[in-house]
C-alpha cells in the first residue's frame, strides 16, 4: 500500500510542518497545540478560507484570530448572516437585500412590506440571534456556479 500523500504548511513565524494531504485547518490547529482558541479563519496562499477547509497542497498558512482587525470583520460578516436568519424565522416573507459588515458593526436592508416596524423588533431579533447562536453548528461555505446560484 503506498504511503498517504503529505503536504507542507509554512506558517507566518517561518516554521513548517508536514501533514497528510486533506487535513483540515481545524485539525492542524489542534495538532499545533500552541495556538489561541480564538482562531476563526485561515489565509492560505493569500486566499481566505474557513477552518474546515482541507490543506490540499504545499502552502503558506496564516491563522486569523478573532481579536485581529480582520477577525473582527469576519465576525461582523458572520453575525450579519445570523441576524438575517433570525429575521427570516421571526418574520416569514421578509425580503433580504444587502448586508455588509462596516467599520463598527454590520447591517442588512430588509423589506418588511406593509408590516409596521418598531424598535420592539430589534429586541426580538437580538433575542432570536442569541437563541440561534446557542444551537448554531457553524457556517458551511458552499461554492456554486453562476447557474446553480440562479436556481
Tab-separated table of C-alpha atoms in Angstrom, residues 1-140:
chain	number	residue	atom	x	y	z
A	1	UNK	CA	0.000	0.000	0.000
A	2	UNK	CA	1.526	3.364	-0.984
A	3	UNK	CA	2.153	5.986	1.693
A	4	UNK	CA	-0.508	8.654	2.115
A	5	UNK	CA	0.458	11.908	0.373
A	6	UNK	CA	1.846	14.572	2.670
A	7	UNK	CA	1.935	18.305	2.111
A	8	UNK	CA	3.871	21.066	3.809
A	9	UNK	CA	2.352	24.042	5.592
A	10	UNK	CA	4.641	27.024	6.117
A	11	UNK	CA	3.412	29.309	8.888
A	12	UNK	CA	3.724	33.052	9.493
A	13	UNK	CA	6.553	32.523	12.003
A	14	UNK	CA	8.620	30.779	9.297
A	15	UNK	CA	8.204	27.278	10.715
A	16	UNK	CA	6.845	24.492	8.581
A	17	UNK	CA	5.268	21.105	9.220
A	18	UNK	CA	4.027	18.302	7.013
A	19	UNK	CA	0.520	16.900	7.293
A	20	UNK	CA	-1.491	14.274	5.433
A	21	UNK	CA	-2.991	15.875	2.348
A	22	UNK	CA	-6.588	16.901	3.096
A	23	UNK	CA	-6.058	17.598	6.805
A	24	UNK	CA	-8.459	20.333	7.881
A	25	UNK	CA	-7.092	23.555	9.315
A	26	UNK	CA	-9.105	22.989	12.496
A	27	UNK	CA	-7.226	19.693	12.929
A	28	UNK	CA	-3.911	21.443	12.236
A	29	UNK	CA	-4.715	23.951	14.990
A	30	UNK	CA	-5.382	21.074	17.402
A	31	UNK	CA	-2.121	19.357	16.391
A	32	UNK	CA	-0.065	22.507	16.789
A	33	UNK	CA	-1.486	22.934	20.276
A	34	UNK	CA	0.181	26.302	20.858
A	35	UNK	CA	-2.405	28.364	19.014
A	36	UNK	CA	-5.018	30.538	20.609
A	37	UNK	CA	-8.530	29.154	20.768
A	38	UNK	CA	-9.661	32.416	19.177
A	39	UNK	CA	-8.567	31.366	15.664
A	40	UNK	CA	-11.611	31.780	13.411
A	41	UNK	CA	-10.248	31.604	9.851
A	42	UNK	CA	-7.142	30.911	7.826
A	43	UNK	CA	-5.420	32.550	4.872
A	44	UNK	CA	-3.828	30.004	2.551
A	45	UNK	CA	-1.539	31.353	-0.146
A	46	UNK	CA	-3.414	34.645	0.150
A	47	UNK	CA	-6.919	33.135	-0.026
A	48	UNK	CA	-9.273	33.407	2.950
A	49	UNK	CA	-10.738	30.025	3.958
A	50	UNK	CA	-12.756	28.630	6.831
A	51	UNK	CA	-11.198	26.221	9.296
A	52	UNK	CA	-12.965	23.192	7.811
A	53	UNK	CA	-11.143	23.621	4.506
A	54	UNK	CA	-8.551	20.949	3.723
A	55	UNK	CA	-4.842	21.552	3.233
A	56	UNK	CA	-4.761	20.480	-0.406
A	57	UNK	CA	-1.080	21.069	-1.218
A	58	UNK	CA	2.076	22.767	-0.045
A	59	UNK	CA	1.014	26.206	1.149
A	60	UNK	CA	1.787	29.304	3.162
A	61	UNK	CA	-0.670	29.430	6.053
A	62	UNK	CA	-1.657	32.382	8.230
A	63	UNK	CA	-4.153	31.910	11.043
A	64	UNK	CA	-6.601	34.745	11.744
A	65	UNK	CA	-7.687	35.360	15.323
A	66	UNK	CA	-10.985	36.862	16.406
A	67	UNK	CA	-9.214	39.742	18.132
A	68	UNK	CA	-7.440	40.966	14.987
A	69	UNK	CA	-8.879	43.665	12.704
A	70	UNK	CA	-9.530	41.072	10.004
A	71	UNK	CA	-11.053	38.744	12.592
A	72	UNK	CA	-13.451	41.491	13.686
A	73	UNK	CA	-14.534	41.951	10.071
A	74	UNK	CA	-15.127	38.217	9.667
A	75	UNK	CA	-17.159	38.088	12.883
A	76	UNK	CA	-19.271	41.071	11.836
A	77	UNK	CA	-19.914	39.452	8.451
A	78	UNK	CA	-20.888	36.154	10.082
A	79	UNK	CA	-23.085	37.895	12.648
A	80	UNK	CA	-24.960	39.665	9.873
A	81	UNK	CA	-25.898	36.230	8.500
A	82	UNK	CA	-27.161	35.188	11.943
A	83	UNK	CA	-29.268	38.352	12.028
A	84	UNK	CA	-30.702	37.594	8.583
A	85	UNK	CA	-31.603	34.075	9.717
A	86	UNK	CA	-33.279	35.464	12.847
A	87	UNK	CA	-35.333	37.942	10.832
A	88	UNK	CA	-36.407	35.262	8.361
A	89	UNK	CA	-37.538	32.969	11.170
A	90	UNK	CA	-39.372	35.685	13.096
A	91	UNK	CA	-40.961	37.391	10.105
A	92	UNK	CA	-41.539	34.910	7.255
A	93	UNK	CA	-41.844	36.613	3.909
A	94	UNK	CA	-39.474	39.463	4.715
A	95	UNK	CA	-37.224	40.160	1.751
A	96	UNK	CA	-33.495	40.454	2.413
A	97	UNK	CA	-31.280	42.740	0.375
A	98	UNK	CA	-27.635	43.524	1.029
A	99	UNK	CA	-25.912	43.438	4.384
A	100	UNK	CA	-22.211	44.026	4.553
A	101	UNK	CA	-20.063	44.442	7.585
A	102	UNK	CA	-18.997	48.017	8.176
A	103	UNK	CA	-16.259	49.623	10.251
A	104	UNK	CA	-18.023	49.356	13.601
A	105	UNK	CA	-20.672	46.716	13.008
A	106	UNK	CA	-22.912	45.394	10.273
A	107	UNK	CA	-26.336	45.916	8.755
A	108	UNK	CA	-28.848	44.386	6.422
A	109	UNK	CA	-31.521	46.053	4.366
A	110	UNK	CA	-34.877	44.320	4.839
A	111	UNK	CA	-38.168	44.851	3.066
A	112	UNK	CA	-40.939	44.206	5.593
A	113	UNK	CA	-43.594	45.115	3.033
A	114	UNK	CA	-46.713	46.526	4.663
A	115	UNK	CA	-45.627	45.483	8.161
A	116	UNK	CA	-45.086	48.370	10.581
A	117	UNK	CA	-41.621	48.081	12.115
A	118	UNK	CA	-40.842	49.390	15.598
A	119	UNK	CA	-37.882	49.350	17.976
A	120	UNK	CA	-39.501	46.315	19.654
A	121	UNK	CA	-38.483	44.345	16.583
A	122	UNK	CA	-34.817	44.963	17.384
A	123	UNK	CA	-35.154	43.379	20.817
A	124	UNK	CA	-36.942	40.336	19.377
A	125	UNK	CA	-34.342	39.978	16.628
A	126	UNK	CA	-31.455	40.220	19.096
A	127	UNK	CA	-33.098	37.641	21.372
A	128	UNK	CA	-33.612	35.295	18.419
A	129	UNK	CA	-29.973	35.758	17.360
A	130	UNK	CA	-28.809	34.681	20.828
A	131	UNK	CA	-31.072	31.636	20.605
A	132	UNK	CA	-29.702	30.710	17.169
A	133	UNK	CA	-26.077	31.075	18.237
A	134	UNK	CA	-26.608	28.696	21.166
A	135	UNK	CA	-27.688	25.959	18.765
A	136	UNK	CA	-25.508	27.036	15.832
A	137	UNK	CA	-23.397	24.294	14.270
A	138	UNK	CA	-21.173	26.725	12.427
A	139	UNK	CA	-21.139	28.023	8.929
A	140	UNK	CA	-20.659	25.894	5.872
